Short mmCIF file of C-alpha atoms in Angstrom, two decimals:
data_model
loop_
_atom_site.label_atom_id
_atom_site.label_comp_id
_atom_site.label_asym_id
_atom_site.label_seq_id
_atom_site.Cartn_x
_atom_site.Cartn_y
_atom_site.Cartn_z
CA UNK A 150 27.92 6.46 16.70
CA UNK A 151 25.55 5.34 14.20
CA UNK A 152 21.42 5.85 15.04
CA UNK A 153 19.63 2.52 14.92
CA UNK A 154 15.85 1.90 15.43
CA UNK A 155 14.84 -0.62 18.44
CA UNK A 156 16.39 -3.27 18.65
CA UNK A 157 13.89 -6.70 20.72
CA UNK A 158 15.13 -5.59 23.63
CA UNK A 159 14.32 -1.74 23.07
CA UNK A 160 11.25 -1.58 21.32
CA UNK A 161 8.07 -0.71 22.88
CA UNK A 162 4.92 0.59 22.39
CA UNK A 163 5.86 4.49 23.99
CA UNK A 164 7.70 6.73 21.92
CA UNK A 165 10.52 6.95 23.93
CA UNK A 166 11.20 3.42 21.44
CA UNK A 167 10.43 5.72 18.31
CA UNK A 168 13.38 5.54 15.84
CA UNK A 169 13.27 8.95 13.23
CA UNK A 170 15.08 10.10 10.09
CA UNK A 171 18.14 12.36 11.19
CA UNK A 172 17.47 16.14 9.89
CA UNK A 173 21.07 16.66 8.58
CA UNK A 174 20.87 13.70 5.85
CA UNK A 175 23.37 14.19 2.94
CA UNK A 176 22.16 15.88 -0.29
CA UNK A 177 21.13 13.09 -3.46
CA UNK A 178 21.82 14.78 -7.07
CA UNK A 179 18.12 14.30 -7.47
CA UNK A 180 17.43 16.99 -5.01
CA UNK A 181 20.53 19.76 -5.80
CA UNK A 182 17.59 21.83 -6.71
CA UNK A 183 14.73 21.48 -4.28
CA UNK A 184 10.49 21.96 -5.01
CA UNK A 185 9.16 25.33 -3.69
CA UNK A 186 6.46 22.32 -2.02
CA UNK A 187 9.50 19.98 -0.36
CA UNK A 188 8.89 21.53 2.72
CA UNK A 189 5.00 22.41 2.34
CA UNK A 190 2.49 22.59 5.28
CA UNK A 191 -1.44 22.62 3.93
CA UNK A 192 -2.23 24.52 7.06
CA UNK A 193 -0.50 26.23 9.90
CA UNK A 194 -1.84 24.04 12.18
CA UNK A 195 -2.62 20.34 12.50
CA UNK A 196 -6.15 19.16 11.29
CA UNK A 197 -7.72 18.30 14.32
CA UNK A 198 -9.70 15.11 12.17
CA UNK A 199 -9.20 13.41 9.03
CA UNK A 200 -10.57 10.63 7.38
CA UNK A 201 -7.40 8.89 6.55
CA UNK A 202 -3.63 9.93 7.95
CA UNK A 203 -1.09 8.46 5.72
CA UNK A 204 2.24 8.02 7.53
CA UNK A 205 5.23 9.08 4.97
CA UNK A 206 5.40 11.38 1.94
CA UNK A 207 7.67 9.32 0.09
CA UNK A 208 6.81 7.36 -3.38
CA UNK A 209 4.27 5.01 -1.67
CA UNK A 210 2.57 7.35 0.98
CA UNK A 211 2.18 9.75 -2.23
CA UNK A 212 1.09 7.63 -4.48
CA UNK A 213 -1.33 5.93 -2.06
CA UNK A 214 -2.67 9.72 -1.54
CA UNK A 215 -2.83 10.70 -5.46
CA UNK A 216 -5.04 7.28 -5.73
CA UNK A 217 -7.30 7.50 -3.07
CA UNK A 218 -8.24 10.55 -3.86
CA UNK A 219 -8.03 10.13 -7.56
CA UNK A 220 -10.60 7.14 -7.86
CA UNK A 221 -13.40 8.27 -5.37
CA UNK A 222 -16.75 10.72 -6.28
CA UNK A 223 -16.22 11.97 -3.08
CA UNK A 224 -12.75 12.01 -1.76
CA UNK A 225 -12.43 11.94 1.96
CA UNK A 226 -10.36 13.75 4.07
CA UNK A 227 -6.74 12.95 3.69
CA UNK A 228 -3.73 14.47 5.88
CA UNK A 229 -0.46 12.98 4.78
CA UNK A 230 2.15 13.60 7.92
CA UNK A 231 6.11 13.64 6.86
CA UNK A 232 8.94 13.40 9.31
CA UNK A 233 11.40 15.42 6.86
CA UNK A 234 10.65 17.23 3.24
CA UNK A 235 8.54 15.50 0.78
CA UNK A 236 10.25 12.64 -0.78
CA UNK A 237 13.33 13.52 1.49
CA UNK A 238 13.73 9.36 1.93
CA UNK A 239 14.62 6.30 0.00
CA UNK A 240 12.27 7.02 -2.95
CA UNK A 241 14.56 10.84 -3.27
CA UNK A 242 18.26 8.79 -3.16
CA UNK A 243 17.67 5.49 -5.75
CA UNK A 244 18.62 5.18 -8.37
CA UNK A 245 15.49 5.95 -10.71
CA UNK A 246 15.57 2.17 -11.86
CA UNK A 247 12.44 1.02 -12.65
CA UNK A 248 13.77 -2.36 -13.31
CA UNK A 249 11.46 -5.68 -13.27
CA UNK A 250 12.50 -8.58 -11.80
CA UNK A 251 12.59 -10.99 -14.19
CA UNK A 252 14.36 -14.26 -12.81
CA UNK A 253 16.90 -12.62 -10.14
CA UNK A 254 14.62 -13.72 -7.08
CA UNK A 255 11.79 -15.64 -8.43
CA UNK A 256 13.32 -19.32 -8.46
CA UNK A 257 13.36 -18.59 -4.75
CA UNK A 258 9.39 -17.50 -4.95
CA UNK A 259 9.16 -20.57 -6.86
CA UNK A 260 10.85 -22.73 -4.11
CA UNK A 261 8.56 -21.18 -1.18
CA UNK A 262 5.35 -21.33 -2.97
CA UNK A 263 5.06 -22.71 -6.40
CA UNK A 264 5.54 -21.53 -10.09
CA UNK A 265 2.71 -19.05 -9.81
CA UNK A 266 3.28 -17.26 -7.04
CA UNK A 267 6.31 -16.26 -8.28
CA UNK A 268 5.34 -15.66 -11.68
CA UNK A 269 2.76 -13.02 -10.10
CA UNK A 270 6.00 -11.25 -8.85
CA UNK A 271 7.35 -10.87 -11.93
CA UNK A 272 4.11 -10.29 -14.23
CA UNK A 273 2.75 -7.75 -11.15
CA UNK A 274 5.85 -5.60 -11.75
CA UNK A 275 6.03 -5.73 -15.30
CA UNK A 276 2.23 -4.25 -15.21
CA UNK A 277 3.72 -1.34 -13.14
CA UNK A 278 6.26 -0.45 -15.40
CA UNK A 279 3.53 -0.33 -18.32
CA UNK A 280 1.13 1.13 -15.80
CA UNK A 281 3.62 3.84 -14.94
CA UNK A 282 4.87 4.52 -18.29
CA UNK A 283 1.26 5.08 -19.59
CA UNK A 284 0.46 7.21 -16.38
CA UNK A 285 3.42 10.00 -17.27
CA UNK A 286 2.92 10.14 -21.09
CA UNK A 287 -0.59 11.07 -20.35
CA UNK A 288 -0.32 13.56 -17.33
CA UNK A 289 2.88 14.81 -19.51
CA UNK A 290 4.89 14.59 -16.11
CA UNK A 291 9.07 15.76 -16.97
CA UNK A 292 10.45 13.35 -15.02
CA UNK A 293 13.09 11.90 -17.87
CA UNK A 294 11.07 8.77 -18.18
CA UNK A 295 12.69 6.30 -20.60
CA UNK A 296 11.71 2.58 -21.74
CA UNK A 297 15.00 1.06 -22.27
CA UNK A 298 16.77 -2.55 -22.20
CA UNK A 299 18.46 -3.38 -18.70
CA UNK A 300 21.57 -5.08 -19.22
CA UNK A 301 22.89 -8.33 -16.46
CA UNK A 302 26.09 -8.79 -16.57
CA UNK A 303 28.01 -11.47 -14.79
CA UNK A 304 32.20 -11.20 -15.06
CA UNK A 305 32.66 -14.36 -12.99
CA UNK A 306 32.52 -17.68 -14.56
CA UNK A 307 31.01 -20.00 -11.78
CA UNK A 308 27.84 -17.07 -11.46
CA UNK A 309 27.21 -16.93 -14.70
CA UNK A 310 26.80 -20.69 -15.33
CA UNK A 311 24.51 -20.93 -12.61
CA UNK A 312 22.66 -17.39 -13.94
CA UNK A 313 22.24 -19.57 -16.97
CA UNK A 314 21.14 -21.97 -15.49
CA UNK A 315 18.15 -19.79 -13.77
CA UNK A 316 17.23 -18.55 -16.83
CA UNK A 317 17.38 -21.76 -18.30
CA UNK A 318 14.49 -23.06 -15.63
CA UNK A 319 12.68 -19.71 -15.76
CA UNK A 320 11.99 -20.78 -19.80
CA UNK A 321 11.08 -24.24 -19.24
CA UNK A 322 7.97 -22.87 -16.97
CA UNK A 323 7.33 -21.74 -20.04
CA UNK A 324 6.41 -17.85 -18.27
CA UNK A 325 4.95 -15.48 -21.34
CA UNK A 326 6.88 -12.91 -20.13
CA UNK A 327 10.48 -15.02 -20.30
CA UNK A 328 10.28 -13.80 -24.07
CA UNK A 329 11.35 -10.39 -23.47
CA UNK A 330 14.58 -11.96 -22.12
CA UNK A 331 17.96 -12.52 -24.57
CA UNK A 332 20.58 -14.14 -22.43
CA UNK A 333 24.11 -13.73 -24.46
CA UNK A 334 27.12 -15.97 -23.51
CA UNK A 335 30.57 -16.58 -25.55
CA UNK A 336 32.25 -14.07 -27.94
CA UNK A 337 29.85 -12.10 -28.77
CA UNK A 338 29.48 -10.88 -24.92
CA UNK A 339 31.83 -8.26 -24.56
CA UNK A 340 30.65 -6.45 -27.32
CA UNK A 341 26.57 -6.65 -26.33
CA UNK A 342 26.94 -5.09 -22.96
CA UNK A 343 30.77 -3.51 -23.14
CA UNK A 344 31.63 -4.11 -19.99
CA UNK A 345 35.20 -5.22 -19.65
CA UNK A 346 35.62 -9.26 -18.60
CA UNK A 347 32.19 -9.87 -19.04
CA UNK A 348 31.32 -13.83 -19.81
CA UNK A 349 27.71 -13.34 -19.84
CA UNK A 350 25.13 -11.16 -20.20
CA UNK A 351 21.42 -10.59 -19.97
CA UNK A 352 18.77 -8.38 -21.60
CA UNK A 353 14.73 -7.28 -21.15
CA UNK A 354 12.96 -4.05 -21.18
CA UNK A 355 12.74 -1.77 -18.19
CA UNK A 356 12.53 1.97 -17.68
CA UNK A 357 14.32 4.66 -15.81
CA UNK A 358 12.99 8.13 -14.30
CA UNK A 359 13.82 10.57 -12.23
CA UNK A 360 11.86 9.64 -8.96
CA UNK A 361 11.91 13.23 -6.94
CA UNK A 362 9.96 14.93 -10.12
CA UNK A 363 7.59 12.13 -10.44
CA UNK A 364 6.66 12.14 -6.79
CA UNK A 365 6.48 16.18 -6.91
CA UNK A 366 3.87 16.06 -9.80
CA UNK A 367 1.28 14.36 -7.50
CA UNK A 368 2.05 16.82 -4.84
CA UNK A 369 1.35 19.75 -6.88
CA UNK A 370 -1.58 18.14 -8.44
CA UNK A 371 -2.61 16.76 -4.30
CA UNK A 372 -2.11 20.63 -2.92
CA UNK A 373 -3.47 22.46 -5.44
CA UNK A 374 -6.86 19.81 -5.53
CA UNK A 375 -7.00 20.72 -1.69
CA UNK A 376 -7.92 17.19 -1.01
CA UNK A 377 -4.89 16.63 0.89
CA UNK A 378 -3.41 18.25 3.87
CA UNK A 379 0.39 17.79 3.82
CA UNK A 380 2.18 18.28 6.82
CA UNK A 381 5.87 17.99 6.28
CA UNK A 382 8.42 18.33 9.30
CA UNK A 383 5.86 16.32 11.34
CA UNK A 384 7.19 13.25 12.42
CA UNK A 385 4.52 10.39 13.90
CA UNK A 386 5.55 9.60 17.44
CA UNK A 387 2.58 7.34 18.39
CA UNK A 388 -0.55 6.04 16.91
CA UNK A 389 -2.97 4.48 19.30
CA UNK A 390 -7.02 3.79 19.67
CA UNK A 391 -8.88 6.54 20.68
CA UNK A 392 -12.00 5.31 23.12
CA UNK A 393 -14.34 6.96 21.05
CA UNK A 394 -13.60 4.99 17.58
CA UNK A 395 -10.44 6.32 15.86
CA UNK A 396 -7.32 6.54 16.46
CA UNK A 397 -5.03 9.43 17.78
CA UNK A 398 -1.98 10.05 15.60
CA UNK A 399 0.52 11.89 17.90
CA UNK A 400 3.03 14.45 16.69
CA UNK A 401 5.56 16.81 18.24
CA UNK A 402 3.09 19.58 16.87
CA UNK A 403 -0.21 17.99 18.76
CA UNK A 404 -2.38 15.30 17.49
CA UNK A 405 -4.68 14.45 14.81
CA UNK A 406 -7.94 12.13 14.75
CA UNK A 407 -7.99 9.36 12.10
CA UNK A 408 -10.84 7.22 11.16
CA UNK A 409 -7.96 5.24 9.37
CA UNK A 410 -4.27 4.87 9.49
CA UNK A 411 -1.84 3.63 6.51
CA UNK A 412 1.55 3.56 7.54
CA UNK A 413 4.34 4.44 4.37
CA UNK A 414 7.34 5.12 6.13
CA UNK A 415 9.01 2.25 4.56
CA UNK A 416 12.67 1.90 6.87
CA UNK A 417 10.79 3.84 10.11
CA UNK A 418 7.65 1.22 10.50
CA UNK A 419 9.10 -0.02 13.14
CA UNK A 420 8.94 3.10 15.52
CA UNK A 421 5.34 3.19 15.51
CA UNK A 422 4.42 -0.02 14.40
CA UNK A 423 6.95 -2.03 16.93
CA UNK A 424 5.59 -6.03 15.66
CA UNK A 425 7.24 -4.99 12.23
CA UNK A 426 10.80 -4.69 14.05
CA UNK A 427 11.87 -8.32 13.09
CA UNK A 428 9.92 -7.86 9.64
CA UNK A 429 11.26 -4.82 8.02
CA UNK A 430 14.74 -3.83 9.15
CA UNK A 431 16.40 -0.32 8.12
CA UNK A 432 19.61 -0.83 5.88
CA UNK A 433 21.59 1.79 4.43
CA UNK A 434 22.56 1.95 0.82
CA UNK A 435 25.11 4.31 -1.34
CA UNK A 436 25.04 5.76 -4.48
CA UNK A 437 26.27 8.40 -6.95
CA UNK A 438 26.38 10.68 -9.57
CA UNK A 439 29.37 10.30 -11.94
CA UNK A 440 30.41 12.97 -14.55
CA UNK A 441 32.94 14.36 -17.25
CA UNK A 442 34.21 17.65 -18.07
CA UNK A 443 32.05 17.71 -21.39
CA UNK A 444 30.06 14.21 -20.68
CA UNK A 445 27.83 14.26 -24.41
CA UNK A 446 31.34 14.78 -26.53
CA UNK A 447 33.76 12.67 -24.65
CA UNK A 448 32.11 9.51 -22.86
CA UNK A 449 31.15 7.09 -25.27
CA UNK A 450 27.25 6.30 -25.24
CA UNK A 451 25.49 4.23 -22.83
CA UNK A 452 21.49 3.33 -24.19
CA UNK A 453 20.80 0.78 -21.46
CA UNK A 454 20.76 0.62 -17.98
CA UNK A 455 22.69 -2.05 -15.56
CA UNK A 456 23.11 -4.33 -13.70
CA UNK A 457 26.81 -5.26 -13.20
CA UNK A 458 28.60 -8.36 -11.40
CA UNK A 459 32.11 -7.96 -11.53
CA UNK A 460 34.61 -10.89 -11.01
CA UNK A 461 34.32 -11.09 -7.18
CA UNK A 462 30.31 -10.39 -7.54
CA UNK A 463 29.87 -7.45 -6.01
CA UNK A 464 26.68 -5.99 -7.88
CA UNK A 465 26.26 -2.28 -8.91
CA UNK A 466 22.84 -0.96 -10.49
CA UNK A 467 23.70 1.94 -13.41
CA UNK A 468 21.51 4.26 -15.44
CA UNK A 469 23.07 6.71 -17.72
CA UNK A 470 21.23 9.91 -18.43
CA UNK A 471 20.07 11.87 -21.02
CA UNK A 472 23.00 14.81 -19.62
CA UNK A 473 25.39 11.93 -20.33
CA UNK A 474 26.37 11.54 -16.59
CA UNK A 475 25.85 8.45 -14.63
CA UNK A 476 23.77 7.51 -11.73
CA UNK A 477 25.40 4.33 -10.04
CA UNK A 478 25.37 2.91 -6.68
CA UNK A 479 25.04 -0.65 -4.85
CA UNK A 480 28.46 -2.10 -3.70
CA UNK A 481 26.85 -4.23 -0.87
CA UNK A 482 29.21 -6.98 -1.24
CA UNK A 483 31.97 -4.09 -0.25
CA UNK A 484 30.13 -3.35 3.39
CA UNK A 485 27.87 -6.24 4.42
CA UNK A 486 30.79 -7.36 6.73
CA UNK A 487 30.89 -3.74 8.44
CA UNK A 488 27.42 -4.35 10.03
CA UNK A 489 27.20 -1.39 11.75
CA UNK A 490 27.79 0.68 9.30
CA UNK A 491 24.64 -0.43 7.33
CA UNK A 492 22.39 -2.86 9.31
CA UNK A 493 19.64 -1.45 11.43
CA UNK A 494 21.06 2.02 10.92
CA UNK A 495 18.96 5.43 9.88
CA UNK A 496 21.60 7.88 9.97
CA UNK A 497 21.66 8.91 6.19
CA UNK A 498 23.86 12.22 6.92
CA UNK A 499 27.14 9.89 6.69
CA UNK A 500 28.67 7.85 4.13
CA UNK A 501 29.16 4.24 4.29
CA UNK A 502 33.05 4.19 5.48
CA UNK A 503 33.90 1.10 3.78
CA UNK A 504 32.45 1.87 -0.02
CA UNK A 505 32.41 5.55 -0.30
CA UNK A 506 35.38 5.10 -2.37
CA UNK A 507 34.63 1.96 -4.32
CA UNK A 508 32.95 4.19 -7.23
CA UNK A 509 36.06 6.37 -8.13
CA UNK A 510 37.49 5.41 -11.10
CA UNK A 511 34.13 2.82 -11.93
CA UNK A 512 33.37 3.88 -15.05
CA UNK A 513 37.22 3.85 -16.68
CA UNK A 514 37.71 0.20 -15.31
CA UNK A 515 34.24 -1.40 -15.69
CA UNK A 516 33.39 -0.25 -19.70
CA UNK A 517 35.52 -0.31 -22.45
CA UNK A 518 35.77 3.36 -24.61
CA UNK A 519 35.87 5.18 -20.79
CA UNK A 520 39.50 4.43 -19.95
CA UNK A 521 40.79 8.03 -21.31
CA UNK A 522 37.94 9.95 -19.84
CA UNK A 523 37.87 12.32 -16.60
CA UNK A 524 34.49 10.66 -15.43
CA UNK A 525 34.92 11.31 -11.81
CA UNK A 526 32.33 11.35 -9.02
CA UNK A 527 30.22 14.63 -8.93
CA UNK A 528 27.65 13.36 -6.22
CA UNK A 529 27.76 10.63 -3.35
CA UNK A 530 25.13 10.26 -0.94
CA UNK A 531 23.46 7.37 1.24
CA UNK A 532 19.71 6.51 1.68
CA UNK A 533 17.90 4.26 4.36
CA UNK A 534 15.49 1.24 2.91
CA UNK A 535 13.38 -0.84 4.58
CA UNK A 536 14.43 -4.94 3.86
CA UNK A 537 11.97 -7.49 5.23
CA UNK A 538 12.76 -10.57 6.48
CA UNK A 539 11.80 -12.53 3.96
CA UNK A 540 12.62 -10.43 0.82
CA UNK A 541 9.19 -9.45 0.08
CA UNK A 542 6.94 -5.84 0.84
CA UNK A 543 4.03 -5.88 3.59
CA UNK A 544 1.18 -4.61 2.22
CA UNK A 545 -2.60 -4.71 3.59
CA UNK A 546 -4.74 -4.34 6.88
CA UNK A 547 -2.29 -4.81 9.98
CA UNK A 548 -2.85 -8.19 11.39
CA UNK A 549 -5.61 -7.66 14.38
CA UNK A 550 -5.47 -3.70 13.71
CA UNK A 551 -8.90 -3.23 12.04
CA UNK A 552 -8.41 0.26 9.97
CA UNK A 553 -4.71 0.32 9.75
CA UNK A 554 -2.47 -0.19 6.57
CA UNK A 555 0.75 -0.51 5.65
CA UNK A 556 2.69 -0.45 2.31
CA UNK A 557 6.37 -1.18 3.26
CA UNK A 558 9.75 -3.43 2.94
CA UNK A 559 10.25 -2.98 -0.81
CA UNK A 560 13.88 -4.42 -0.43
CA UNK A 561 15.50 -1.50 -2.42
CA UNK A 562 12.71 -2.73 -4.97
CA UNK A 563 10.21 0.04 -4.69
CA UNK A 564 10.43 1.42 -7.81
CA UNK A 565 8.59 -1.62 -9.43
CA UNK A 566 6.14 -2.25 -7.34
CA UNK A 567 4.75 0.93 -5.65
CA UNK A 568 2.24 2.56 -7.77
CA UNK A 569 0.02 -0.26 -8.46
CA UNK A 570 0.56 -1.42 -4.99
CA UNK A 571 -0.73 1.53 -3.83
CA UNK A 572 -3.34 2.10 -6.62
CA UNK A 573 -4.63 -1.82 -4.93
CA UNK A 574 -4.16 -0.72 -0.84
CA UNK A 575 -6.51 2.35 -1.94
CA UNK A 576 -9.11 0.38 -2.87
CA UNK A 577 -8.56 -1.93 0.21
CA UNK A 578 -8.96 1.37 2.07
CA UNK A 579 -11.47 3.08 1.03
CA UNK A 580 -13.60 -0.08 -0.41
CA UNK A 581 -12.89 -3.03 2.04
CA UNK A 582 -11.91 -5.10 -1.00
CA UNK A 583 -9.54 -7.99 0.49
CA UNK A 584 -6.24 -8.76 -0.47
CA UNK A 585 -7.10 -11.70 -2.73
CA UNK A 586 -9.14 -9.97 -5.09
CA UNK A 587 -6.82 -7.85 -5.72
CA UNK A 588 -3.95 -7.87 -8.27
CA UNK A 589 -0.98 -7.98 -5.65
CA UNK A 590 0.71 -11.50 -5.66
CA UNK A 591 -0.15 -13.18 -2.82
CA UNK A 592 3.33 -13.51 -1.15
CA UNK A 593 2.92 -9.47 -0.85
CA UNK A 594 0.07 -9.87 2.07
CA UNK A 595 1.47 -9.03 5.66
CA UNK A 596 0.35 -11.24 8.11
CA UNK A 597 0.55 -12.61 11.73
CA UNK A 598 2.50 -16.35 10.50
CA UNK A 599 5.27 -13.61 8.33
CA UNK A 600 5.53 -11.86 11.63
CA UNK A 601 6.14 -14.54 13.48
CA UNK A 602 8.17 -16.25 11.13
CA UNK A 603 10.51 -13.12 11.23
CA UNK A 604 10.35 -12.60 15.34
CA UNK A 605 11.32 -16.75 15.56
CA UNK A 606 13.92 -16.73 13.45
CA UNK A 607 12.76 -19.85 11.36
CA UNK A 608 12.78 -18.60 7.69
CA UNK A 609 15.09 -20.38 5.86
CA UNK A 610 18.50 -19.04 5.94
CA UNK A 611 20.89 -17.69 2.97
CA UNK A 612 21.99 -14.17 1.86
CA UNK A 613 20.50 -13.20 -1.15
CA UNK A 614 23.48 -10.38 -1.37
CA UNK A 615 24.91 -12.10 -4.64
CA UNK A 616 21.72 -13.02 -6.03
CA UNK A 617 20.35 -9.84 -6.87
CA UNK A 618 20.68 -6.26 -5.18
CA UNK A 619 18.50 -6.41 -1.79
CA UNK A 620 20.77 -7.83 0.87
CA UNK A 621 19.61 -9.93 3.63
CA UNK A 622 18.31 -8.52 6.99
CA UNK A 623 19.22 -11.70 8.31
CA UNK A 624 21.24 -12.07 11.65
#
C-alpha cells in the first residue's frame, strides 16, 4: 500500500497525524557515492536550546542555514533537524535543472494578478540563476555548474500554435527579459533542437548543476564554522508553544527549545504544520539516468538542456552531462490517471508502476543521430515534492504563528527559486523585515485567504499538467 500524509479527515495537531519520509527510499545517481557528512550529527545529543531550529536539510533548509549565518556579525544559534541524510529528499532526486520560467506559467500569474506580478516570477528567478551562478564560481564549489540554452519543444501541432501564441503575448508586454527568448517554427525546427517530429521549438539561457554537491558544500562549510548543529536521522514529530516563550520542537531523540521555528521540509509540512494539508500536497515524481557503453564516442552531442512535448504532450525535462550520459525524468501525463500511485503519496522506495518503463528506449526515438546507440537506462529512481494548491511556494511568517517560517511548495520548481528565497526569509528571520520589502514576488507570501482558498476548494480549476512540468494537486 502506498504511505500518504493526512488526509482532512486524518490530520491533527498530535503526532499520531505526522506523515514521514520512508527510510528505505530508492538510490538517485546523484547519490551512488554518498558525503562522509550525509548522515552527520553535530553532537551526540540534542541541543537542549537554540536560537533558530530549521525543519529539513534539503536545498532550502540548507541554504536558509548557510544565509543566516552567513550575513549576521553575530550568528545565533542554529540546529538544523533532518528526518533522513542530508539532502536525502527532492532537492537529492531532480533533475539539476536550474531552468527559469520564462512564459510556461506566467500568462496564468498574469490572469490572477496583473502583468507585474507575474513578471516578478519570472525576473525573481532569472536573478537566482545569476545569483547562483556567481555564488559557485566564487566559492569554486564542483558541482558541474553550466550556463547553457534550454530548449522547448512542442511535437504536436494544436500546442505549439497556442505556445506561440503565449510567447507571442509574453512580447507584446514588452518584458526586458522576453529578449533572451528565440522561438523557432517551420523547417528550420528539426534541425535547431533535433528532436524527431518537432514543429516548434523554443530557446533562453538557463543552467544545470549537480544539486547533492552544491547542497554538501554549505554543509561542510556550516559544520566545520560550528555555527550549526546538524542533526540528521531526527525527524520533527511536533512543534508547539512552550509557556515560557519558545517553542518545543519534539523528536524521537527528546526535544529541543527554539526561540524560532522555519519549517523546510517541502512535501512533509503538512505533518507538523497540519493548516498547510490543503496547501502543499506531496506528489511523487520519476526520473533517470540514461547511458551508453562508451557515451563521449558514440552518442552524438547534446549542448542544451530540455524540455520535450512529444505528440500526445506528455512533457519530459533532460540535461545531458559533461560524462555524456543523460539525466531525464517527468512523464506525468503517463501516471496522473493512477492517482494513487503519485498523489498524496511519500513512499519514495518504489517506482511509479505506470512510467517506470516509459524512459527505455527515450533517447533512440525522441533525437535524431541516437537511433543506433545502446543508450539504455543506468539509474531510475522516484522523489516526493511538495505542489501547492495554487502553483506557487509559501514562503514567510506562518499566518497567526508569530516566530515561525516556512519556505515550501516549489511545484518541482525549487531549483529556481530557493537560494534567493532563502537568502530573503533570512533576513525576515533574523531582521523582522516584511515580506514586501523584500525581493520575493508577491504571489510567493503564504497567507490565511491562500489557505483558505486551498481548504474551500474555490481556486479556479484546470490542470496545469500540459502546460508546463508541475502537475496539479487539484482533486
Amino acid at each position: 500500500m502506498p504511505i500518504s500524509c493526512p488526509d482532512e479527515t486524518t490530520a491533527s495537531n498530535d503526532s499520531s497525524a505526522t506523515c514521514f519520509p520512508v527510510q528505505n527510499a530508492t538510490e538517485s545517481f546523484w547519490q551512488t557515492q554518498q558525503h562522509p557528512l550525509s548522515d552527520h550529527r553535530s553532537t551526540p545529543e540534542l541541543p537542549a536550546h537554540s536560537d533558530i531550529v530549521i525543519v529539513g536539510a534539503g536545498y532550502a533548509g540548507v541554504s536558509t542555514a548557510y544565509h543566516l549565518s552567513r550575513d549576521l556579525g553575530e550568528a545565533p544559534s542554529i540546529t538544523i533537524l533532518e528526518a533522513r541524510a542530508v539532502c536525502s529528499g527532492a532537492t537529492g532526486r531532480n533533475g539539476g535543472h536550474l531552468r527559469p520560467d520564462f512564459y510556461g506559467h506566467i500568462p496564468t500569474y498574469i490572469e490572477r494578478a496583473g502583468p507585474r506580478a507575474g513578471a516578478e516570477i519570472a525576473e525573481f528567478e532569472i536573478a537566482n540563476l545569476r545569483a547562483l551562478k556567481r555564488f559557485i564560481e566564487r566559492e569554486n564549489i564542483n558541482c558541474d555548474f553550466t550556463l547553457t540554452r534550454s530548449i522547448d519543444v512542442w511535437c504536436n501541432e494544436e500546442a505549439a500554435r497556442k505556445a506561440k501564441g503565449i510567447y507571442d503575448s509574453m512580447v507584446a508586454h514588452d518584458f526586458n527579459y522576453m529578449d533572451d527568448v528565440v522561438f523557432y517554427t517551420g523547417s528550420e525546427v528539426d534541425g535547431i533542437c533535433g528532436v524527431k517530429g518537432a514543429v516548434a521549438c523554443a530557446s533562453f539561457t538557463a543552467g544545470t548543476m549537480w544539486p547533492f554537491k552544491f547542497i554538501m558544500h554549505l554543509v561542510e562549510k556550516l559544520v566545520k564554522s560550528k555555527q550549526v548543529n546538524l542533526q540528521t536521522h531526527t525527524p520533527v514529530l511536533s512543534v508547539n508553544p512552550d509557556r515560557a516563550g519558545g517553542f518545543l520542537v519534539e523528536t524521537p531523540r527528546g526535544q529541543v527549545h527554539a526561540n524560532k521555528v522555519i519549517y523546510a521540509n517541502n512535501a512533509y509540512v503538512a505533518g507538523v504544520l497540519p493548516e498547510y494539508r490543503r496547501n502543499i500536497v506531496p506528489c511523487k515524481g520519476i526520473c533517470c539516468r540514461i547511458t551508453t557503453a562508451d557515451a563521449k564516442e558514440s552518442s552524438p552531442l547534446l549542448n542544451n538542456s530540455y524540455i520535450n512535448r512529444t505528440d500526445d504532450n506528455t512533457l519530459s525535462y533532460l540535461v545531458p552531462r559533461a560524462d555524456g550520459s543523460i539525466i531525464v525524468g517527468g512523464a506525468a501525463a503517463k501516471f496522473q490517471p493512477f492517482r494513487e500511485q503519485w498523489y498524496n503519496n511519500v513512499d519514495d522506495s518504489c517506482l511509479i508502476d505506470a512510467v517506470k518503463y516509459y524512459y527505455d528506449g527515450y533517447m533512440q526515438r525522441t533525437y535524431r543521430g541516437w537511433e543506433g546507440t545502446d543508450a539504455r537506462i543506468d539509474k531510475i529512481w522516484t522523489g516526493v515534492m511538495g505542489y501547492s494548491y495554487d502553483s506557487n511556494p509559501h514562503i514567510g511568517q506562518v499566518p497567526a504563528k508569530e516566530n515561525e517560517f516556512i519556505l515550501a511548495g516549489f511545484n518541482g520548481h525549487g531549483m529556481p527559486v530557493i537560494w534567493l528565497a532563502a537568502k530573503e526569509l533570512a533576513d525576515m528571520v533574523t531582521q523582522a523585515k516584511p515580506f514586501e520589502a523584500t525581493s520575493l514576488p508577491k504571489l510567493f507570501k503564504t497567507s490565511q485567504a491562500r489557505i483558505d482558498r486551498a481548504i474551500m476548494g474555490q481556486e479556479e480549476e484546470g490542470d496545469i499538467l500540459g502546460n508546463g512540468n508541475r502537475p496539479s494537486t487539484k482533486p
